[in-house]
Coordinates of C-alpha atoms and ligand atoms in Angstrom, one line a residue:
X11 CA 64.8 118.7 55.9
X12 CA 64.5 122.4 56.4
X13 CA 63.2 123.3 59.8
X14 CA 61.7 126.8 60.2
X15 CA 59.1 128.7 62.2
X16 CA 56.3 126.9 60.4
X17 CA 57.5 123.4 60.9
X18 CA 54.9 121.0 62.4
X19 CA 56.1 118.7 65.2
X20 CA 55.2 115.1 65.5
X21 CA 56.8 112.4 67.6
X22 CA 56.8 109.2 69.7
X23 CA 56.6 108.8 73.4
X24 CA 57.7 105.7 75.2
X25 CA 60.4 104.3 77.5
X26 CA 62.9 103.2 76.5
X27 CA 62.7 104.7 73.1
X28 CA 66.2 104.7 71.6
X29 CA 65.7 101.8 69.2
X30 CA 62.5 103.0 67.6
X31 CA 62.5 103.0 63.8
X32 CA 59.5 105.4 63.7
X33 CA 61.5 108.6 63.4
X34 CA 63.2 107.3 60.3
X35 CA 59.9 106.1 58.8
X36 CA 57.9 109.3 59.4
X37 CA 60.7 111.8 58.5
X38 CA 61.2 109.9 55.2
X39 CA 57.5 110.0 54.7
X40 CA 57.1 113.7 55.4
X41 CA 60.0 114.4 53.0
X42 CA 58.5 112.2 50.3
X43 CA 55.3 114.2 50.2
X44 CA 57.0 117.6 50.8
X45 CA 55.4 118.4 54.1
X46 CA 57.1 120.9 56.4
X47 CA 57.0 118.5 59.4
X48 CA 59.5 116.8 61.6
X49 CA 59.2 113.7 63.8
X50 CA 61.2 113.2 67.0
X51 CA 61.3 110.8 69.9
X52 CA 60.5 111.6 73.5
X53 CA 61.8 109.4 76.3
X54 CA 58.9 109.7 78.8
X55 CA 58.9 108.1 82.2
X56 CA 55.7 106.8 83.7
X57 CA 55.4 109.6 86.3
X58 CA 55.7 112.2 83.6
X59 CA 53.1 110.8 81.2
X60 CA 50.3 113.2 82.2
X61 CA 52.6 116.3 81.8
X62 CA 53.8 115.0 78.5
X63 CA 50.2 114.7 77.2
X64 CA 49.3 118.1 78.4
X65 CA 52.4 119.3 76.7
X66 CA 51.1 118.1 73.3
X67 CA 48.3 120.7 73.7
X68 CA 50.4 123.4 75.2
X69 CA 53.1 123.1 72.5
X70 CA 50.7 122.5 69.6
X71 CA 52.4 119.2 68.7
X72 CA 50.3 117.8 65.8
X73 CA 50.6 114.1 66.4
X74 CA 52.2 111.5 68.6
X75 CA 52.8 107.8 68.5
X76 CA 52.6 106.0 71.8
X77 CA 54.6 102.9 72.6
X78 CA 55.5 100.6 75.5
X79 CA 54.7 101.2 78.4
X80 CA 52.2 104.0 77.8
X81 CA 49.7 102.6 75.3
X82 CA 47.0 101.8 78.0
X83 CA 47.7 104.5 80.6
X84 CA 47.6 107.3 78.0
X85 CA 43.9 106.7 77.3
X86 CA 42.6 108.5 80.4
X87 CA 44.3 111.8 79.3
X88 CA 42.6 111.9 75.9
X89 CA 39.4 113.7 74.8
X90 CA 38.2 111.1 72.3
X91 CA 39.0 107.4 71.8
X92 CA 38.2 105.5 68.6
X93 CA 36.0 102.4 68.7
X94 CA 38.9 100.3 67.6
X95 CA 41.2 101.7 70.3
X96 CA 38.4 101.1 72.9
X97 CA 38.1 97.5 71.8
X98 CA 41.7 96.7 72.1
X99 CA 42.2 98.9 75.2
X100 CA 45.3 100.7 73.9
X101 CA 46.2 103.8 71.9
X102 CA 49.3 104.0 69.7
X103 CA 48.4 107.2 67.8
X104 CA 47.2 110.6 69.0
X105 CA 46.0 113.3 66.7
X106 CA 45.9 116.9 68.0
X107 CA 42.8 118.1 66.3
X108 CA 42.8 121.9 67.1
X109 CA 43.4 121.2 70.8
X110 CA 41.2 118.1 71.0
X111 CA 43.4 115.0 71.6
X112 CA 42.0 112.0 69.7
X113 CA 43.3 108.5 70.4
X114 CA 43.5 105.7 67.7
X115 CA 45.0 102.3 67.4
X116 CA 46.7 101.3 64.1
X117 CA 48.4 98.1 65.3
X118 CA 45.3 96.0 64.6
X119 CA 44.9 97.3 61.0
X120 CA 48.7 97.2 60.5
X121 CA 48.6 93.5 61.3
X122 CA 45.4 92.6 59.3
X123 CA 46.4 94.6 56.3
X124 CA 49.8 92.7 56.1
X125 CA 47.9 89.4 56.0
X126 CA 45.6 90.8 53.3
X127 CA 48.6 92.0 51.2
X128 CA 50.1 88.5 51.3
X129 CA 46.7 86.8 50.5
X130 CA 46.7 85.0 53.8
X131 CA 43.2 83.7 54.5
X132 CA 42.1 83.9 58.1
X133 CA 38.4 83.1 57.8
X134 CA 37.6 79.7 59.3
X135 CA 41.2 79.0 60.4
X136 CA 42.6 77.8 63.7
X137 CA 45.3 80.1 65.0
X138 CA 47.9 79.7 67.7
X139 CA 49.3 82.9 69.3
X140 CA 52.6 82.8 71.2
X141 CA 52.6 85.6 73.8
X142 CA 50.0 87.6 75.7
X143 CA 51.4 91.1 75.9
X144 CA 50.1 94.3 74.2
X145 CA 51.2 93.3 70.7
X146 CA 49.6 89.8 71.2
X147 CA 46.3 91.6 72.1
X148 CA 46.4 93.5 68.8
X149 CA 47.1 90.3 66.9
X150 CA 44.3 88.4 68.7
X151 CA 41.8 91.2 68.0
X152 CA 43.0 91.5 64.4
X153 CA 42.5 87.7 63.8
X154 CA 39.1 87.9 65.5
X155 CA 37.9 90.8 63.4
X156 CA 38.9 89.0 60.2
X157 CA 36.9 85.8 60.9
X158 CA 39.3 83.4 62.6
X159 CA 37.5 80.2 63.8
X160 CA 39.5 79.6 67.0
X161 CA 42.5 81.0 68.8
X162 CA 44.9 79.2 71.3
X163 CA 47.1 81.5 73.3
X164 CA 50.3 80.1 74.8
X165 CA 52.4 82.2 77.1
X166 CA 55.1 81.9 79.7
X167 CA 52.9 83.6 82.3
X168 CA 49.7 81.5 82.4
X169 CA 47.8 84.3 84.1
X170 CA 48.4 86.7 81.2
X171 CA 47.3 84.1 78.7
X172 CA 44.1 83.4 80.7
X173 CA 43.4 87.2 80.9
X174 CA 43.9 87.7 77.1
X175 CA 41.8 84.6 76.2
X176 CA 39.0 85.7 78.4
X177 CA 39.1 89.2 76.9
X178 CA 38.9 87.8 73.4
X179 CA 36.1 85.4 74.3
X180 CA 34.0 88.0 76.1
X181 CA 34.6 91.0 73.8
X182 CA 34.8 89.4 70.4
X183 CA 32.8 86.2 70.8
X184 CA 35.6 84.0 69.4
X185 CA 36.4 80.5 70.6
X186 CA 39.6 81.3 72.5
X187 CA 41.5 79.3 75.1
X188 CA 44.8 79.6 76.9
X189 CA 47.3 76.7 76.7
X190 CA 50.8 75.9 77.8
X191 CA 53.7 75.6 75.5
X192 CA 53.8 71.9 76.3
X193 CA 50.1 71.6 75.2
X194 CA 51.2 72.6 71.7
X195 CA 52.9 69.1 71.3
X196 CA 49.5 67.5 71.3
X197 CA 48.3 69.5 68.2
X198 CA 48.4 67.8 64.8
X199 CA 48.4 70.9 62.7
X200 CA 48.2 74.7 63.1
X201 CA 46.7 76.8 60.4
X202 CA 48.2 80.0 61.5
X203 CA 51.1 80.3 64.0
X204 CA 52.0 83.8 65.2
X205 CA 54.9 84.7 67.4
X206 CA 54.2 87.9 69.4
X207 CA 56.8 87.3 72.1
X208 CA 60.2 89.0 72.0
X209 CA 62.0 85.6 71.9
X210 CA 64.4 85.6 68.9
X211 CA 64.7 89.3 68.7
X212 CA 68.2 90.9 68.3
X213 CA 70.6 90.2 70.0
X214 CA 69.2 86.7 71.0
X215 CA 68.8 85.6 67.4
X216 CA 69.4 81.9 68.0
X217 CA 66.4 81.6 70.3
X218 CA 63.0 80.5 69.2
X219 CA 59.7 80.6 71.2
X220 CA 58.9 77.0 70.1
X221 CA 61.0 74.1 68.8
X222 CA 61.2 73.0 65.2
X223 CA 58.9 70.1 66.0
X224 CA 56.1 72.6 66.7
X225 CA 56.9 75.0 63.8
X226 CA 56.6 72.1 61.3
X227 CA 52.9 71.7 62.2
X228 CA 52.1 75.1 60.9
X229 CA 50.8 75.9 57.5
X230 CA 51.7 79.6 57.9
X231 CA 54.1 81.2 60.3
X232 CA 54.1 84.9 61.1
X233 CA 56.8 86.4 63.4
X234 CA 56.1 90.0 64.2
X235 CA 59.8 90.5 64.9
X236 CA 61.6 92.4 62.1
X237 CA 65.1 92.5 63.6
X238 CA 66.6 90.0 62.5
X239 CA 64.7 89.8 59.2
X240 CA 64.7 86.0 59.5
X241 CA 64.3 84.8 63.1
X242 CA 65.1 81.3 64.1
X243 CA 61.4 80.5 64.1
X244 CA 61.1 81.7 60.4
X245 CA 64.2 79.6 59.5
X246 CA 62.4 76.5 60.7
X247 CA 59.5 77.5 58.5
X248 CA 61.7 78.1 55.5
X249 CA 63.5 74.8 56.0
X250 CA 60.2 73.0 55.7
X251 CA 58.9 75.2 52.9
X252 CA 56.1 76.7 55.1
X253 CA 54.8 80.1 54.1
X254 CA 56.1 82.8 56.5
X255 CA 56.2 86.5 57.1
X256 CA 58.3 88.8 59.4
X257 CA 57.1 91.9 61.2
X258 CA 58.3 94.4 58.8
X259 CA 55.0 94.9 56.9
X260 CA 53.1 95.3 60.1
X261 CA 55.5 98.0 61.2
X262 CA 55.2 99.9 57.9
X263 CA 51.4 99.5 57.7
X264 CA 50.8 100.7 61.3
X265 CA 53.0 103.7 60.6
X266 CA 51.2 104.4 57.3
X267 CA 47.9 104.4 59.1
X268 CA 49.1 106.9 61.7
X269 CA 50.5 109.0 58.9
X270 CA 47.0 108.9 57.2
X271 CA 45.3 109.9 60.4
X272 CA 47.6 112.9 60.8
X273 CA 47.9 114.1 57.2
X274 CA 45.1 112.5 55.3
X275 CA 47.7 110.9 52.9
X276 CA 49.2 107.5 52.5
X277 CA 52.9 107.3 52.1
X278 CA 54.7 105.3 49.4
X279 CA 55.8 102.1 51.2
X280 CA 58.6 101.4 48.7
X281 CA 60.2 104.8 49.4
X282 CA 60.1 104.1 53.1
X283 CA 61.5 100.6 52.6
X284 CA 64.4 102.0 50.5
X285 CA 65.2 104.6 53.2
X286 CA 65.4 101.9 55.8
X287 CA 67.5 99.7 53.5
X288 CA 70.0 102.6 53.0
X289 CA 70.2 103.0 56.7
X290 CA 70.9 99.3 57.0
X291 CA 67.8 98.6 59.1
X292 CA 66.6 96.2 56.4
X293 CA 68.8 93.9 54.4
Ligands
ATR23 P1 54.5 93.8 73.8 O1 53.7 95.0 74.0 O2 55.5 93.9 72.7 O3 53.6 92.6 73.6 P2 55.1 92.8 76.4 O4 53.7 93.2 76.9 O5 56.3 93.0 77.3 O6 55.4 93.5 75.1 O7 55.0 91.2 76.0 C1 56.1 90.5 75.7 C2 55.7 89.0 75.5 O8 56.9 88.2 75.2 C3 55.0 88.4 76.6 O9 54.0 87.5 76.2 C4 56.1 87.7 77.4 O10 55.7 86.6 78.2 P3 55.3 86.8 79.7 O11 54.0 87.4 79.7 O12 55.3 85.5 80.3 O13 56.4 87.7 80.3 C5 56.9 87.2 76.2 N1 58.3 86.9 76.6 C6 59.3 87.8 76.7 N2 60.5 87.1 77.0 C7 60.2 85.8 77.0 C8 60.9 84.6 77.3 N3 62.2 84.6 77.6 N4 60.3 83.4 77.1 C9 59.0 83.3 76.9 N5 58.2 84.4 76.6 C10 58.8 85.6 76.7

């Protein structure tokens, strides 16, 4: 990378931000298509969010990814919000279009595209989502937009599960209910089981959001965690020969969509995967 007076600046804002893989992904992507651009991370506290967004315009930063905890709050500072971002109520990608700040959400398409790439059929299926945070909302919206028949949302905090299920019912017209983790014991089978909690993520790699007895009911298990590559939940699925997927493809796909919004180009996913492998992020 050769930084000079003409280098375009991109980045990510969030808090904390130290573990983000986005700088590695986007810098590798810029290099792969010979763009004179650099991507850096900005640790932005809640009280500085407005100034940070104004700074995008003032400094002529070309594009920004937004992560936890700013995805919802950032919306009020933007000049335009895409329909998809409005629907999900969160922005993860900002494009500075000649001083006009445009907000997009690439989490939903990142998720649905990964299902499509692996030929997972969603139409007419019954899904169970574990978790009710921001990522769970993107997954629930994604499943709803791709024709899921019903969704059950199980979450530690019952109130958050209720809020998300009401949101999906009212805004997407999908049969969606909130349940407890205990309720899952009553189910006979689960077409699609998605973990969108942080349970099982490094360093707590021996934890699983549900027991093996629940995992075996699933016909397909998706864990959006990518570190470790195979969570305890996915090990249960493997043990019982159940199709499964980790969160790596969703990460790469949402990054690629942001890259496309900024540059008009797709990046080569294999090049990015190899870069991450070299850095030991992916085994
Ligand atoms: P994100 O934007 O990644 O979804 P989040 O909004 O903090 O992040 O959501 C994290 C999810 O993991 C939530 O569903 C959370 O459950 P609560 O809403 O009850 O907090 C879930 N989660 C995190 N730690 C958990 C744990 N130890 N047991 C069960 N669920 C957990």
